[in-house]
Structure formats: structure tokens, C-alpha cells
Coordinates of C-alpha atoms in Angstrom, one line a residue:
X12 CA 26.8 -8.0 13.6
X13 CA 29.4 -10.3 12.0
X14 CA 30.6 -13.5 13.9
X15 CA 34.0 -14.6 12.9
X16 CA 35.9 -17.7 14.0
X17 CA 39.1 -18.0 12.1
X18 CA 42.0 -15.6 12.9
X19 CA 42.6 -15.1 9.2
X20 CA 39.0 -14.0 8.6
X21 CA 39.2 -11.6 11.5
X22 CA 42.4 -10.1 10.2
X23 CA 40.9 -9.6 6.8
X24 CA 37.8 -8.1 8.3
X25 CA 39.8 -5.6 10.3
X26 CA 42.1 -4.7 7.4
X27 CA 39.1 -3.9 5.3
X28 CA 37.6 -1.7 8.0
X29 CA 40.9 0.1 8.5
X30 CA 41.2 0.8 4.8
X31 CA 37.8 2.4 5.0
X32 CA 39.2 4.8 7.7
X33 CA 37.4 3.1 10.6
X34 CA 38.8 3.2 14.1
X35 CA 38.5 -0.3 15.6
X36 CA 38.2 -0.7 19.4
X37 CA 38.5 -4.1 20.9
X38 CA 36.7 -5.5 24.0
X39 CA 38.5 -8.8 25.0
X40 CA 36.2 -11.2 27.0
X41 CA 35.7 -14.8 28.0
X42 CA 32.0 -14.6 27.4
X43 CA 29.0 -15.3 29.6
X44 CA 28.1 -11.6 29.3
X45 CA 26.7 -9.5 32.1
X46 CA 26.1 -5.8 32.5
X47 CA 29.8 -5.3 33.2
X48 CA 30.7 -6.6 29.8
X49 CA 28.0 -4.6 28.1
X50 CA 29.3 -1.4 29.7
X51 CA 32.7 -2.1 28.2
X52 CA 31.1 -2.4 24.8
X53 CA 29.3 0.9 25.2
X54 CA 32.6 2.6 26.4
X55 CA 34.3 1.1 23.3
X56 CA 31.7 2.7 21.1
X57 CA 32.6 6.1 22.6
X58 CA 36.3 5.6 21.7
X59 CA 35.9 4.5 18.0
X60 CA 33.4 3.8 15.3
X61 CA 33.8 0.0 15.0
X62 CA 33.6 -2.2 18.1
X63 CA 35.0 -5.7 18.0
X64 CA 34.3 -8.1 20.9
X65 CA 36.5 -11.2 21.3
X66 CA 34.9 -14.2 23.1
X67 CA 37.5 -16.8 23.9
X68 CA 37.8 -18.9 27.1
X69 CA 41.6 -19.0 27.0
X70 CA 42.9 -22.3 28.2
X71 CA 46.5 -21.1 28.7
X72 CA 45.6 -18.8 31.6
X73 CA 44.1 -21.6 33.7
X74 CA 46.2 -23.8 35.9
X75 CA 45.9 -27.6 36.2
X76 CA 43.4 -27.5 39.1
X77 CA 41.5 -24.3 38.2
X78 CA 38.0 -23.9 36.8
X79 CA 38.5 -24.1 33.0
X80 CA 35.9 -26.9 32.7
X81 CA 33.3 -25.2 34.9
X82 CA 33.8 -21.7 33.6
X83 CA 30.2 -20.6 32.6
X84 CA 29.4 -20.5 28.9
X85 CA 26.3 -19.6 26.9
X86 CA 27.3 -18.6 23.4
X87 CA 23.8 -18.0 21.9
X88 CA 22.7 -15.8 24.9
X89 CA 26.0 -13.8 24.6
X90 CA 25.3 -13.2 20.9
X91 CA 21.7 -12.1 21.7
X92 CA 23.1 -9.5 24.2
X93 CA 25.9 -8.3 21.9
X94 CA 23.4 -7.7 19.0
X95 CA 21.6 -5.2 21.2
X96 CA 24.9 -3.2 21.7
X97 CA 27.0 -1.2 19.3
X98 CA 29.0 -4.2 18.3
X99 CA 30.1 -4.6 14.7
X100 CA 31.8 -8.0 15.0
X101 CA 32.4 -10.8 17.5
X102 CA 35.6 -12.8 17.2
X103 CA 35.0 -16.2 18.7
X104 CA 37.8 -18.6 17.8
X105 CA 38.3 -22.1 19.2
X106 CA 41.5 -23.1 21.1
X107 CA 42.8 -25.2 18.2
X108 CA 42.6 -22.1 15.9
X109 CA 44.3 -19.8 18.4
X110 CA 47.0 -22.3 19.4
X111 CA 48.1 -24.3 16.4
X112 CA 50.0 -27.6 16.7
X113 CA 53.5 -27.0 18.0
X114 CA 52.7 -23.6 19.5
X115 CA 55.5 -22.6 21.8
X116 CA 55.7 -18.8 22.1
X117 CA 54.9 -17.0 25.3
X118 CA 54.7 -13.3 26.3
X119 CA 55.5 -12.6 29.9
X120 CA 55.6 -9.4 32.0
X121 CA 58.1 -10.5 34.7
X122 CA 57.8 -8.4 37.8
X123 CA 54.1 -7.3 37.9
X124 CA 53.0 -10.9 37.3
X125 CA 54.6 -12.1 40.6
X126 CA 52.3 -10.1 42.8
X127 CA 48.7 -10.8 44.0
X128 CA 47.0 -13.3 41.7
X129 CA 50.4 -14.3 40.4
X130 CA 51.4 -15.9 43.7
X131 CA 48.6 -18.5 43.6
X132 CA 48.1 -18.6 39.8
X133 CA 51.7 -18.8 38.5
X134 CA 50.8 -19.6 34.8
X135 CA 47.8 -17.2 34.6
X136 CA 49.3 -13.9 33.5
X137 CA 51.6 -15.4 30.9
X138 CA 48.5 -16.9 29.4
X139 CA 46.7 -13.6 29.5
X140 CA 49.5 -11.5 28.0
X141 CA 50.1 -14.1 25.3
X142 CA 46.5 -14.3 24.2
X143 CA 46.0 -10.5 24.4
X144 CA 49.1 -10.0 22.2
X145 CA 47.6 -12.4 19.7
X146 CA 44.2 -10.6 19.8
X147 CA 46.0 -7.3 19.2
X148 CA 47.8 -8.8 16.2
X149 CA 44.6 -10.4 14.8
X150 CA 42.1 -7.6 15.4
X151 CA 44.5 -4.7 14.9
X152 CA 42.6 -2.3 17.1
X153 CA 43.5 1.4 17.8
X154 CA 42.3 0.9 21.4
X155 CA 41.1 -1.8 23.8
X156 CA 38.9 -1.6 26.8
X157 CA 39.5 -3.7 30.0
X158 CA 37.5 -3.7 33.3
X159 CA 39.2 -2.4 36.4
X160 CA 37.9 -5.3 38.4
X161 CA 40.9 -7.2 37.0
X162 CA 43.2 -4.4 38.2
X163 CA 46.4 -6.4 38.1
X164 CA 45.6 -7.6 34.6
X165 CA 45.0 -4.1 33.5
X166 CA 48.4 -2.9 35.0
X167 CA 50.2 -5.8 33.3
X168 CA 48.7 -5.2 29.9
X169 CA 49.6 -1.5 30.1
X170 CA 53.1 -2.4 31.0
X171 CA 53.3 -4.9 28.1
X172 CA 52.0 -2.4 25.6
X173 CA 54.5 0.2 26.7
X174 CA 57.4 -2.2 26.8
X175 CA 56.7 -3.7 23.4
X176 CA 55.7 -0.5 21.6
X177 CA 52.3 -1.9 20.7
X178 CA 50.2 0.9 19.1
X179 CA 47.0 0.2 21.1
X180 CA 45.6 2.6 23.6
X181 CA 44.5 0.8 26.8
X182 CA 41.4 2.1 28.5
X183 CA 40.3 1.0 31.9
X184 CA 36.6 1.0 32.8
X185 CA 35.3 1.2 36.4
X186 CA 33.9 -1.9 38.2
X187 CA 30.2 -2.5 37.6
X188 CA 28.4 -3.8 40.7
X189 CA 25.2 -5.5 41.6
X190 CA 22.7 -3.5 43.6
X191 CA 24.1 -5.1 46.8
X192 CA 27.7 -4.1 46.0
X193 CA 28.9 -7.4 44.6
X194 CA 31.3 -6.8 41.7
X195 CA 29.8 -8.3 38.5
X196 CA 31.7 -11.4 37.3
X197 CA 30.9 -14.4 35.1
X198 CA 31.9 -16.6 38.0
X199 CA 29.0 -15.2 40.1
X200 CA 26.8 -17.7 38.2
X201 CA 28.7 -20.5 40.0
X202 CA 27.9 -19.2 43.5
X203 CA 25.8 -21.3 45.8
X204 CA 22.6 -19.3 46.3
X205 CA 22.5 -20.3 50.0
X206 CA 26.0 -18.8 50.5
X207 CA 25.8 -15.8 48.1
X208 CA 25.9 -13.4 51.0
X209 CA 29.5 -14.5 51.7
X210 CA 30.5 -13.0 48.3
X211 CA 29.6 -9.6 49.8
X212 CA 32.5 -10.0 52.1
X213 CA 34.8 -8.5 49.5
X214 CA 32.9 -5.3 48.8
X215 CA 32.0 -4.8 52.4
X216 CA 35.6 -5.2 53.4
X217 CA 36.5 -2.3 51.0
X218 CA 33.8 -0.2 52.6
X219 CA 35.1 -1.1 56.1
X220 CA 38.7 -0.1 55.2
X221 CA 37.6 3.2 53.6
X222 CA 35.7 4.1 56.8
X223 CA 38.6 3.2 59.0
X224 CA 41.1 5.1 56.8
X225 CA 38.7 8.1 57.0
X226 CA 38.9 7.9 60.8
X227 CA 42.7 8.2 60.5
X228 CA 43.8 4.5 60.6
X229 CA 46.6 4.3 58.0
X230 CA 48.8 1.3 59.1
X231 CA 48.1 -1.5 56.6
X232 CA 49.0 -4.1 59.2
X233 CA 46.2 -3.0 61.4
X234 CA 43.8 -2.5 58.5
X235 CA 44.7 -5.9 57.2
X236 CA 43.8 -7.6 60.5
X237 CA 40.4 -5.9 60.3
X238 CA 39.9 -7.2 56.8
X239 CA 40.8 -10.7 57.7
X240 CA 38.4 -10.8 60.7
X241 CA 35.6 -9.3 58.6
X242 CA 35.9 -11.7 55.7
X243 CA 36.3 -14.7 58.0
X244 CA 33.1 -13.7 59.8
X245 CA 31.2 -14.9 56.7
X246 CA 30.6 -18.6 56.5
X247 CA 32.2 -20.4 53.5
X248 CA 35.0 -17.9 52.8
X249 CA 38.8 -18.5 52.4
X250 CA 41.1 -15.7 51.7
X251 CA 43.6 -16.1 48.9
X252 CA 45.0 -12.6 49.5
X253 CA 44.0 -9.2 51.0
X254 CA 46.8 -6.9 50.1
X255 CA 47.4 -3.2 50.3
X256 CA 49.5 -2.3 47.3
X257 CA 50.8 0.7 45.3
X258 CA 48.4 1.3 42.4
X259 CA 51.3 1.4 39.8
X260 CA 54.0 -1.0 41.0
X261 CA 51.6 -3.4 42.9
X262 CA 54.3 -3.6 45.6
X263 CA 53.0 -4.0 49.2
X264 CA 52.8 -0.8 51.3
X265 CA 53.0 -0.3 55.0
X266 CA 50.9 2.8 55.2
X267 CA 47.9 4.0 53.2
X268 CA 48.2 7.0 50.9
X269 CA 46.3 8.3 47.9
X270 CA 47.9 5.7 45.6
X271 CA 47.0 2.7 47.8
X272 CA 44.7 0.0 46.5
X273 CA 43.2 -2.8 48.6
X274 CA 43.2 -5.9 46.3
X275 CA 41.2 -8.9 47.4
X276 CA 40.9 -12.5 46.2
X277 CA 38.5 -14.7 48.2
X278 CA 37.2 -18.3 47.7
X279 CA 33.5 -18.6 48.4
X280 CA 31.4 -21.7 48.6
X281 CA 29.8 -22.4 45.2
X282 CA 27.6 -24.9 43.5
X283 CA 30.5 -27.3 42.8
X284 CA 33.2 -26.3 45.2
X285 CA 34.9 -22.9 45.9
X286 CA 34.4 -20.0 43.5
X287 CA 37.3 -17.5 43.4
X288 CA 36.2 -13.9 43.4
X289 CA 38.3 -10.7 43.1
X290 CA 37.6 -7.1 43.9
X291 CA 39.7 -4.0 44.5
X292 CA 39.5 -0.3 45.1
X293 CA 41.5 2.8 46.2
X294 CA 41.4 3.2 49.9
X295 CA 41.3 7.0 50.0
X296 CA 39.1 9.3 47.9
X297 CA 40.5 10.4 44.6

């Protein structure tokens, strides 16, 4: 497994593989790998013959008071895990290599970025779309795999690729969960063990809503009140949003149908303050 740091080195590596007729598939990550990341790598290997994983904690997608400094990192452990997977190369640049002095270009998906996480994290998605565009230009993949836990991110990247005619197939991969239902996330490492049970408020809220919808409750106002009561019943939780939205437009809906997603963002007590967790899922069976 090759480990590359400079964008020019990564571009040259990818160009050589493409000239050999290889199909490159990219898995963009911010590191601190868990089984969710590893499942993305395995899915990528099914889509092509050369898997590239990017590992870059992207500073431009963090706001001034967000957790950039405390975002968990363990490069050597990540490399040990990646070497056991079908990964041909890891691209691990530093911020100064990705954003040269005088950098001033931004890629923004306007409407989709205003919903859900975009309300409380106004700079986040412009940072995401800008860095993903750069990764696509550097790695030159035929396809890229993203986790569906970041559902809004996935929708935005799909829109960006379509709008800008970027020749990369975007593949979503289902959420990978702990045995107790908690969606796997690098940020889980920052949870306070004494209050980890509160993190289960997200997945159990999804289960509650699905059960109520199966009983015939379809009004999202009523379901939303149930979700809020449920999450607030866990000590140490604060809701950022609990929104019922259309799976394509991300617009709020008044009644549940087969396209409706419950999207959740909840702050949970952690080792050094609140940890922001997200989860989502379709309300009705598909």
C-alpha cells in the first residue's frame, strides 16, 4: 500500500494506474477508521480494481467554534487497518499542501446546503464540496463511495457532480451500526462513557417513528413531538434538528410517505463538552 502526501504525487500515481487500464475508486475520509470506513473500502473494491483512500481532516468544513482541534486522529492505527483491506494507496495531505497560500476558490451547492446541518453549520458544506472537488481532480477516480450516515452530504455531492458534469460515479453505502444500534462515527470516541447511552437516543428515535408510522401515524408534526420527547428523555442531550424531509430535495414534509427521511442531529455529553452526532433513515419500508 502506497502512502502519498503531495497532490502532485497522487496525480502522477493515478495517471500511471489509469494508463495501465486500472479503474480507480476513491473513498474520502477524515481518518480515525472504524468498521464503517472499512466497509466503504470493501465496497470500493467491488466497484473497481484500484482503491484509493484519502485521509484529510479538512479545516475548511469546520466553523470557528466546532471540533477541529478535538477531532480524533490516529494515523498509524489507520494505516494498520487500511493495510488489511484492499487498498492500493492512501492520500494523506496536510492542509498547507491542499490549500496553498492565497487560496480563494470555493465550490458551493446553493439550495441543498441550506437545509438540516446547513442551518447550524453555515460554512460546512462549502468546505466539503470544495475539498471533494479537489480530491476528484487529484485522484481522478471513476467512482467514489460515501456513507449514507452523512445523507445530506451525499445528496449535495450527487448534485454537484451532476451540475458540473464531473465524470465520477457516486455510490452511497448503508449506515454501519454498533451492536446496540449506534451509528458508527469517529466522533463516538469523544463520548463520555458515563453518558454513552444518551447517544442511543438517535437510533431509538428512528425505531420509535417507524413503529408509529406502521401504526398509521403519518403527520410529521405529531411524529416530531414524539421524537423530541423521546430524545429529551435521555440525560445530556440537546437537539440540533429532528426533521422529516424529502429524500431528494431535503425539503420539510408535512406527512410521511415512502420518500420521507427522518434526519437527526443531537449534541450528547462527551469527554470535553458536547459531541454532535447525526443519524437518519427512511421512515417507511422500501
